[in-house]
Short mmCIF file of C-alpha atoms in Angstrom, two decimals:
data_model
loop_
_atom_site.label_atom_id
_atom_site.label_comp_id
_atom_site.label_asym_id
_atom_site.label_seq_id
_atom_site.Cartn_x
_atom_site.Cartn_y
_atom_site.Cartn_z
CA MET A 563 -18.36 314.41 -14.12
CA LEU A 564 -16.43 313.98 -17.00
CA SER A 565 -12.49 314.54 -16.93
CA LYS A 566 -9.39 313.17 -18.78
CA PHE A 567 -6.09 313.89 -16.58
CA SER A 568 -2.20 312.16 -16.15
CA LEU A 569 -1.28 310.55 -12.85
CA HIS A 570 3.17 311.09 -12.79
CA ALA A 571 5.77 312.02 -9.85
CA ASN A 572 4.75 315.31 -9.78
CA LYS A 573 0.97 314.53 -9.84
CA MET A 574 -0.07 311.29 -8.30
CA THR A 575 -3.41 312.30 -7.15
CA GLU A 576 -6.52 313.59 -8.86
CA PHE A 577 -9.04 314.67 -6.16
CA MET A 578 -12.95 315.87 -6.97
CA THR A 579 -15.80 316.02 -5.08
CA ILE A 580 -19.54 315.81 -6.15
CA ASN A 581 -22.65 316.63 -5.19
CA PHE A 582 -24.74 313.66 -3.52
CA LYS A 583 -27.81 315.63 -1.91
CA LYS A 584 -30.12 314.09 -3.80
CA PHE A 585 -28.75 310.64 -4.78
CA ASN A 586 -27.79 307.48 -3.62
CA MET A 587 -25.88 305.86 -6.35
CA ILE A 588 -22.93 306.58 -9.18
CA GLN A 589 -22.10 305.32 -11.96
CA VAL A 590 -18.35 304.98 -12.58
CA ASN A 591 -16.55 304.72 -16.16
CA LEU A 592 -12.76 304.56 -15.83
CA LYS A 593 -10.07 303.73 -18.60
CA ALA A 594 -6.48 303.84 -17.79
CA ASP A 595 -3.41 302.94 -19.32
CA ASN A 596 -2.25 301.25 -16.40
CA ASN A 597 -3.53 300.20 -13.00
CA VAL A 598 -4.81 303.38 -10.47
CA TYR A 599 -6.51 303.16 -7.09
CA ILE A 600 -9.85 304.80 -6.87
CA GLN A 601 -11.42 305.62 -3.60
CA ILE A 602 -14.60 307.41 -2.60
CA LEU A 603 -14.69 309.24 0.70
CA HIS A 604 -17.50 310.58 2.92
CA GLU A 605 -16.23 312.58 5.54
CA GLU A 606 -12.79 311.52 5.64
CA GLU A 607 -13.94 307.69 5.67
CA CYS A 608 -13.78 305.46 3.03
CA VAL A 609 -16.74 303.90 1.71
CA TYR A 610 -15.77 302.42 -1.91
CA THR A 611 -12.19 301.15 -2.81
CA ASN A 612 -10.89 299.45 -5.69
CA HIS A 613 -7.57 298.61 -7.63
CA VAL A 614 -8.33 298.87 -11.50
CA MET A 615 -7.49 299.81 -14.72
CA ASN A 616 -10.77 299.51 -16.55
CA LEU A 617 -14.01 299.89 -14.50
CA GLU A 618 -17.50 300.23 -15.58
CA GLU A 619 -19.91 299.80 -12.20
CA LEU A 620 -22.70 301.25 -10.56
CA ILE A 621 -21.71 301.69 -6.89
CA ASP A 622 -24.96 301.09 -4.71
CA PHE A 623 -24.59 303.82 -1.47
CA SER A 624 -28.03 303.50 -0.01
CA SER A 625 -26.67 301.28 3.00
CA LEU A 626 -24.43 304.35 4.21
CA VAL A 627 -24.74 304.35 7.95
CA ALA A 628 -23.99 307.73 7.70
CA GLY A 629 -27.56 308.94 6.84
CA THR A 630 -27.82 312.27 4.69
CA VAL A 631 -25.19 312.51 2.34
CA GLU A 632 -24.31 315.91 0.94
CA GLU A 633 -21.39 315.21 -0.89
CA LEU A 634 -18.92 312.21 -1.99
CA SER A 635 -15.10 312.97 -2.43
CA ILE A 636 -13.22 310.55 -5.26
CA CYS A 637 -9.80 310.26 -5.22
CA ILE A 638 -7.77 308.48 -7.62
CA TYR A 639 -4.04 307.69 -7.57
CA ILE A 640 -0.94 305.78 -8.27
CA ILE A 641 1.79 304.61 -5.93
CA ASP A 642 4.71 304.78 -8.38
CA GLY A 643 5.68 308.41 -9.58
CA SER A 644 8.00 306.34 -11.90
CA GLN A 645 4.91 305.44 -14.36
CA LYS A 646 3.18 308.00 -15.83
CA VAL A 647 -0.73 306.85 -16.15
CA THR A 648 -3.66 308.68 -18.63
CA VAL A 649 -7.23 308.17 -17.39
CA ASP A 650 -10.19 308.66 -18.61
CA PHE A 651 -12.97 309.43 -15.69
CA GLU A 652 -16.44 309.73 -15.54
CA ALA A 653 -19.03 309.70 -12.66
CA ASN A 654 -22.45 310.20 -12.72
CA THR A 655 -24.83 310.15 -9.70
CA ILE A 656 -28.42 308.45 -10.03
CA LEU A 657 -31.30 308.53 -7.73
CA LYS A 658 -32.64 304.65 -6.91
CA PRO A 659 -35.32 305.37 -4.55
CA VAL A 660 -35.59 302.50 -1.43
CA ILE A 661 -39.11 301.81 -0.24
CA LEU A 662 -39.13 300.94 3.50
CA ARG A 663 -41.70 300.21 5.21
CA GLY A 664 -41.93 300.38 8.91
CA ASP A 665 -43.75 301.91 12.54
CA PHE A 666 -42.57 304.75 14.00
CA HIS A 667 -44.31 304.67 17.37
CA ALA A 668 -43.86 301.50 19.46
CA HIS A 669 -42.86 300.56 23.37
CA THR A 670 -41.22 298.07 25.15
CA ASN A 671 -41.36 296.99 28.55
CA SER A 672 -38.78 299.68 29.39
CA SER A 673 -41.76 302.07 28.95
CA GLY A 674 -43.77 300.93 32.20
CA ASP A 675 -46.96 300.05 30.51
CA GLY A 676 -45.39 298.01 27.43
CA ARG A 677 -44.96 294.10 27.72
CA HIS A 678 -42.74 292.90 25.11
CA THR A 679 -38.82 292.88 24.96
CA ILE A 680 -37.11 294.60 22.13
CA SER A 681 -36.35 291.14 20.46
CA GLU A 682 -40.34 290.52 20.65
CA LEU A 683 -41.16 293.75 19.13
CA VAL A 684 -38.63 293.35 16.38
CA GLU A 685 -39.43 289.57 15.87
CA MET A 686 -43.17 290.98 15.43
CA ALA A 687 -41.97 293.51 13.10
CA GLU A 688 -40.06 291.18 10.93
CA ALA A 689 -43.49 288.90 10.96
CA ALA A 690 -45.39 291.91 9.56
CA ASN A 691 -42.70 292.32 6.70
CA LEU A 692 -41.15 295.47 8.56
CA ASP A 693 -37.99 297.32 7.42
CA PHE A 694 -37.86 299.58 10.53
CA ILE A 695 -39.31 299.63 14.07
CA THR A 696 -38.72 303.02 16.18
CA LEU A 697 -38.47 302.55 19.91
CA THR A 698 -40.60 305.15 21.81
CA ASP A 699 -41.17 304.33 25.64
CA HIS A 700 -42.38 306.76 27.83
CA ASN A 701 -39.98 309.17 29.57
CA SER A 702 -37.44 306.63 28.87
CA HIS A 703 -34.05 305.96 26.66
CA ALA A 704 -33.15 302.45 28.33
CA ALA A 705 -33.96 300.48 25.07
CA ASN A 706 -32.04 302.65 22.92
CA PHE A 707 -28.85 301.61 25.10
CA ALA A 708 -29.87 297.83 25.54
CA LYS A 709 -28.63 295.09 23.67
CA HIS A 710 -30.22 294.70 20.50
CA PRO A 711 -31.01 291.36 18.51
CA GLU A 712 -29.17 290.65 15.25
CA THR A 713 -31.38 291.58 12.77
CA ASP A 714 -31.75 293.34 9.13
CA SER A 715 -34.52 295.51 10.35
CA ILE A 716 -33.52 299.16 11.19
CA ILE A 717 -34.04 299.94 14.97
CA ILE A 718 -34.76 303.72 15.07
CA PRO A 719 -33.89 305.04 18.98
CA GLY A 720 -36.03 307.68 20.19
CA MET A 721 -38.48 308.63 23.41
CA GLU A 722 -41.84 309.73 24.12
CA LEU A 723 -41.51 312.85 26.28
CA THR A 724 -44.92 312.05 28.35
CA ASN A 725 -46.54 314.72 30.73
CA LYS A 726 -49.52 316.97 31.10
CA PHE A 727 -48.48 319.24 28.50
CA GLY A 728 -49.06 315.94 26.02
CA HIS A 729 -47.29 313.63 24.35
CA CYS A 730 -44.41 313.89 21.83
CA ASN A 731 -41.54 311.59 20.06
CA LEU A 732 -38.09 312.49 20.12
CA LEU A 733 -36.60 310.43 17.80
CA GLY A 734 -32.96 309.59 15.81
CA LYS A 735 -30.91 309.82 19.00
CA LYS A 736 -30.20 307.47 21.93
CA GLN A 737 -30.35 310.42 24.54
CA ALA A 738 -32.22 313.25 23.18
CA ILE A 739 -32.28 315.12 26.29
CA SER A 740 -30.66 314.98 29.52
CA ASN A 741 -33.73 314.10 31.88
CA CYS A 742 -37.75 314.01 31.57
CA ARG A 743 -38.30 316.43 34.28
CA VAL A 744 -41.56 318.90 33.43
CA VAL A 745 -43.16 320.87 35.78
CA THR A 746 -43.90 324.13 33.78
CA TYR A 747 -44.95 325.13 30.37
CA GLU A 748 -41.47 326.44 29.74
CA ASP A 749 -39.94 323.32 30.84
CA GLU A 750 -41.72 321.65 28.07
CA LEU A 751 -40.56 323.91 25.69
CA ALA A 752 -36.82 323.86 26.76
CA LYS A 753 -37.12 320.14 26.63
CA ILE A 754 -37.86 319.99 23.16
CA ARG A 755 -35.91 322.84 21.69
CA GLU A 756 -32.83 320.71 23.66
CA ALA A 757 -33.73 317.90 21.69
CA GLN A 758 -34.01 319.56 18.29
CA SER A 759 -30.47 321.39 19.27
CA ASN A 760 -28.91 317.44 19.96
CA GLY A 761 -30.22 316.85 16.63
CA ALA A 762 -33.42 314.76 17.32
CA THR A 763 -36.88 314.79 15.25
CA PHE A 764 -39.69 316.29 17.02
CA VAL A 765 -43.10 314.29 16.73
CA ALA A 766 -46.41 315.94 18.02
CA ASN A 767 -48.08 312.65 19.05
CA HIS A 768 -52.00 311.75 18.51
CA PRO A 769 -53.39 315.50 18.70
CA PHE A 770 -56.95 314.57 19.50
CA SER A 771 -56.14 310.97 21.06
CA PRO A 772 -59.44 310.60 23.46
CA LYS A 773 -57.39 307.63 25.63
CA SER A 774 -53.93 309.51 26.09
CA ARG A 775 -53.12 313.02 26.68
CA SER A 776 -53.10 314.57 23.49
CA TRP A 777 -50.27 316.91 22.52
CA MET A 778 -51.44 320.42 23.66
CA VAL A 779 -48.66 322.66 22.81
CA PRO A 780 -49.71 325.36 20.26
CA ILE A 781 -48.15 325.04 16.38
CA MET A 782 -47.74 328.71 16.58
CA GLU A 783 -45.81 328.44 19.87
CA LEU A 784 -43.19 325.30 18.77
CA THR A 785 -44.08 323.98 15.22
CA PRO A 786 -43.19 319.99 15.13
CA ASP A 787 -40.95 318.65 12.58
CA LEU A 788 -43.60 316.15 12.27
CA VAL A 789 -47.21 315.52 12.98
CA GLU A 790 -48.57 312.16 13.84
CA ILE A 791 -52.08 312.13 12.15
CA TRP A 792 -52.75 308.48 12.41
CA ASN A 793 -52.15 306.77 15.62
CA GLY A 794 -53.18 302.67 16.16
CA PRO A 795 -56.17 301.37 14.44
CA TRP A 796 -58.31 303.95 12.16
CA GLY A 797 -60.88 306.14 14.55
CA MET A 798 -62.45 309.44 14.62
CA HIS A 799 -59.54 310.93 16.42
CA ASN A 800 -57.26 310.55 13.39
CA ARG A 801 -60.06 311.50 11.32
CA VAL A 802 -59.95 314.93 13.65
CA ALA A 803 -56.27 314.99 13.64
CA PHE A 804 -56.21 314.47 9.46
CA GLU A 805 -58.35 317.60 9.12
CA TRP A 806 -56.65 319.44 11.65
CA TRP A 807 -53.32 318.62 9.63
CA LEU A 808 -55.07 320.33 6.38
CA ASP A 809 -56.03 323.24 7.81
CA ILE A 810 -52.58 323.50 8.64
CA LEU A 811 -51.71 322.84 5.11
CA ASN A 812 -54.73 325.20 3.95
CA SER A 813 -53.06 327.84 6.25
CA GLY A 814 -49.77 327.90 3.65
CA LYS A 815 -47.98 325.84 6.51
CA TYR A 816 -46.13 322.60 5.89
CA ILE A 817 -45.28 319.95 8.67
CA PRO A 818 -45.06 316.11 7.28
CA ALA A 819 -47.41 313.97 8.29
CA ILE A 820 -46.62 310.34 9.74
CA GLY A 821 -48.38 307.57 11.74
CA GLY A 822 -47.70 305.21 14.25
CA SER A 823 -49.10 302.00 15.84
CA ASP A 824 -48.47 303.18 19.38
CA PHE A 825 -48.25 299.51 20.00
CA HIS A 826 -47.72 298.48 23.94
CA PHE A 827 -49.31 294.75 24.13
CA GLU A 828 -51.84 292.91 21.96
CA ASP A 829 -54.73 293.01 24.35
CA GLU A 830 -55.13 296.90 24.06
CA GLY A 831 -56.17 296.13 20.25
CA LYS A 832 -53.59 297.36 18.35
CA GLN A 833 -50.90 295.80 16.25
CA ILE A 834 -47.42 296.54 15.44
CA TYR A 835 -47.77 297.45 11.54
CA ILE A 836 -51.28 299.65 11.67
CA PRO A 837 -50.63 301.79 10.21
CA THR A 838 -47.89 301.12 8.37
CA ASN A 839 -45.61 304.08 6.98
CA ILE A 840 -44.21 303.51 3.44
CA ILE A 841 -41.32 305.77 3.14
CA THR A 842 -39.27 306.54 -0.18
CA SER A 843 -35.77 306.96 1.32
CA ARG A 844 -32.15 307.16 -0.48
CA PHE A 845 -30.72 305.35 2.50
CA LYS A 846 -31.21 302.13 4.43
CA SER A 847 -30.66 303.80 7.72
CA THR A 848 -32.03 305.81 10.61
CA SER A 849 -30.84 308.94 9.20
CA GLY A 850 -32.32 308.14 5.61
CA ILE A 851 -35.51 307.51 6.75
CA LEU A 852 -35.70 310.40 8.88
CA GLU A 853 -34.72 312.70 6.01
CA ALA A 854 -37.29 310.95 4.04
CA ALA A 855 -40.05 311.31 6.46
CA LEU A 856 -39.01 315.41 7.02
CA THR A 857 -39.18 316.11 2.83
CA GLY A 858 -42.45 314.07 2.92
CA ASN A 859 -41.57 310.98 1.12
CA ASN A 860 -43.71 309.00 3.32
CA ALA A 861 -47.52 307.65 3.05
CA ILE A 862 -49.38 306.29 5.99
CA SER A 863 -51.40 302.74 4.98
CA ASN A 864 -53.59 299.81 6.18
CA THR A 865 -53.75 298.49 2.61
CA ASP A 866 -51.90 296.39 -0.03
CA ILE A 867 -53.33 298.68 -2.47
CA GLU A 868 -50.18 300.15 -4.11
CA VAL A 869 -50.54 304.04 -5.03
CA SER A 870 -47.56 305.92 -6.86
CA PHE A 871 -47.24 309.32 -7.96
CA ASP A 872 -44.58 309.96 -11.24
CA ASN A 873 -45.17 312.55 -14.28
CA ASN A 874 -48.24 314.32 -13.01
CA LYS A 875 -50.41 310.50 -12.60
CA ILE A 876 -51.66 308.73 -9.89
CA ALA A 877 -51.23 304.99 -10.38
CA ILE A 878 -53.43 302.53 -8.14
CA LYS A 879 -52.62 299.16 -8.28
CA ASN A 880 -53.67 295.79 -6.76
CA VAL A 881 -57.32 296.72 -6.45
CA LYS A 882 -59.60 294.12 -5.06
CA GLU A 883 -62.72 295.72 -4.03
CA THR A 884 -64.15 298.94 -4.69
CA VAL A 885 -62.52 302.02 -2.81
CA TYR A 886 -62.95 305.62 -3.24
CA LEU A 887 -59.56 308.15 -4.10
CA TYR A 888 -60.31 311.36 -2.19
CA LYS A 889 -58.36 314.74 -3.61
CA TYR A 890 -57.53 317.33 -1.39
CA GLU A 891 -56.63 320.68 -2.22
CA ARG A 892 -57.01 324.00 -0.50
CA TYR A 893 -60.58 324.11 0.88
CA LYS A 894 -61.52 321.46 -1.96
CA CYS A 895 -62.53 318.03 -1.89
CA THR A 896 -63.19 315.79 -4.81
CA SER A 897 -63.53 311.81 -4.91
CA ILE A 898 -63.53 309.12 -7.54
CA GLU A 899 -64.59 305.22 -7.44
CA VAL A 900 -62.25 302.88 -8.03
CA THR A 901 -62.96 298.94 -9.07
CA ALA A 902 -59.85 297.80 -10.61
CA ASP A 903 -56.48 299.02 -11.22
CA THR A 904 -56.29 302.98 -12.58
CA VAL A 905 -54.37 305.93 -13.56
CA VAL A 906 -55.32 309.42 -12.77
CA GLU A 907 -54.01 312.32 -14.53
CA ILE A 908 -53.08 315.45 -12.33
CA ASP A 909 -52.95 319.02 -14.34
CA GLU A 910 -50.57 320.73 -11.80
CA SER A 911 -51.17 323.91 -13.04
CA LYS A 912 -54.72 323.33 -12.02
CA ILE A 913 -53.86 322.49 -8.11
CA ASP A 914 -54.47 325.30 -5.41
CA GLY A 915 -52.18 325.47 -2.94
CA TYR A 916 -51.14 321.39 -2.39
CA LEU A 917 -52.31 318.10 -3.63
CA VAL A 918 -52.99 315.29 -0.63
CA ILE A 919 -54.82 312.16 -1.72
CA THR A 920 -56.23 309.26 0.52
CA LEU A 921 -57.94 306.04 -0.39
CA CYS A 922 -60.99 305.35 1.52
CA THR A 923 -63.80 302.28 2.24
CA SER A 924 -66.64 304.58 1.35
CA THR A 925 -68.41 307.96 1.09
CA LYS A 926 -69.75 308.11 4.13
CA ARG A 927 -68.92 311.02 6.46
CA ASP A 928 -67.29 308.20 9.37
CA ARG A 929 -65.86 306.55 6.37
CA GLU A 930 -62.56 304.70 7.10
CA TYR A 931 -59.39 305.77 5.59
CA ILE A 932 -56.99 303.22 4.50
CA TYR A 933 -54.10 305.41 2.94
CA ILE A 934 -53.00 309.00 3.66
CA SER A 935 -50.37 310.80 1.33
CA ASN A 936 -48.17 313.32 2.30
CA PRO A 937 -48.77 316.63 -0.20
CA LEU A 938 -47.92 314.83 -3.77
CA ILE A 939 -47.86 319.03 -4.84
CA MET A 940 -47.32 322.04 -2.41
CA LYS A 941 -47.08 325.38 -4.04
CA GLY A 942 -46.27 328.32 -1.99
#
């Protein structure tokens, strides 16, 4: 956005709106022959202000608590109408991804079967270098309204709706539904629709878990916003969930995938960071994280190996022992042995339907997965 204008008694303010839907930073260049005030507004709330004559600044809005931002308004004005000020102004939007690591499924002692306080969960998350943790107690919003510890970690509110029709997480709202009473199948559908109408994100949990009731509502009946394909330490139920998710992608339906530790206490064999979600977000906030997950900007990992995808190239870094890169397309799977840092080129024109990649520890049928991407390419 580039403009030149004058401010004077009859025009003391210049006001403009910029599209911010895909960005999180603005490079501002301003030159004036006298001081002017600049304000940047989001939904009438001032998120930046300055009193300058010259300004060259990259303004970082990645910490906006409002989360998803579609537009920002820039206001430049003078106080004294007796002066005339000529202004050269340029604003360019920039996307600088924010990489955040965290857990979408954890329980406190408000859960009945959980043993830890919120403070203890946060301490565990910080010790594991996580940036966010999600409170998902069974049929309880209590932890969302409890006093939270002072922390740089993002605490995402949520709950796990738990009944005979399966478990699902309702994320992003302190109180997604008025109550958790579910007797019939129709009650279950109504509760989830209530949560979605209140702005909560609906996650189908551990679809094939042998230890807790799996998600049982058919996808064609009520499509989740997200599906938890990796729950706790890697096991065959996660492998089945992953292949079920691929079948959904094969059908042409796209539901982004996430993981969750489903942590309750240590001696059940789970840890707060297994698996870890690696989110590429615009904003360091609950809504920014959920926005990224809903748009598929998430990978699920239990490895220090770094994977990135840019310009149709998959870059694999920090490889310390042999792993296997699997590429999944519609009804097609190929693998590559990786023994050192590697770059794999992808010809997007030859991809059928979608491209999902994983890292595995072997080529055996019961191999352990240590990394799963969301579709890097999605067609149709």
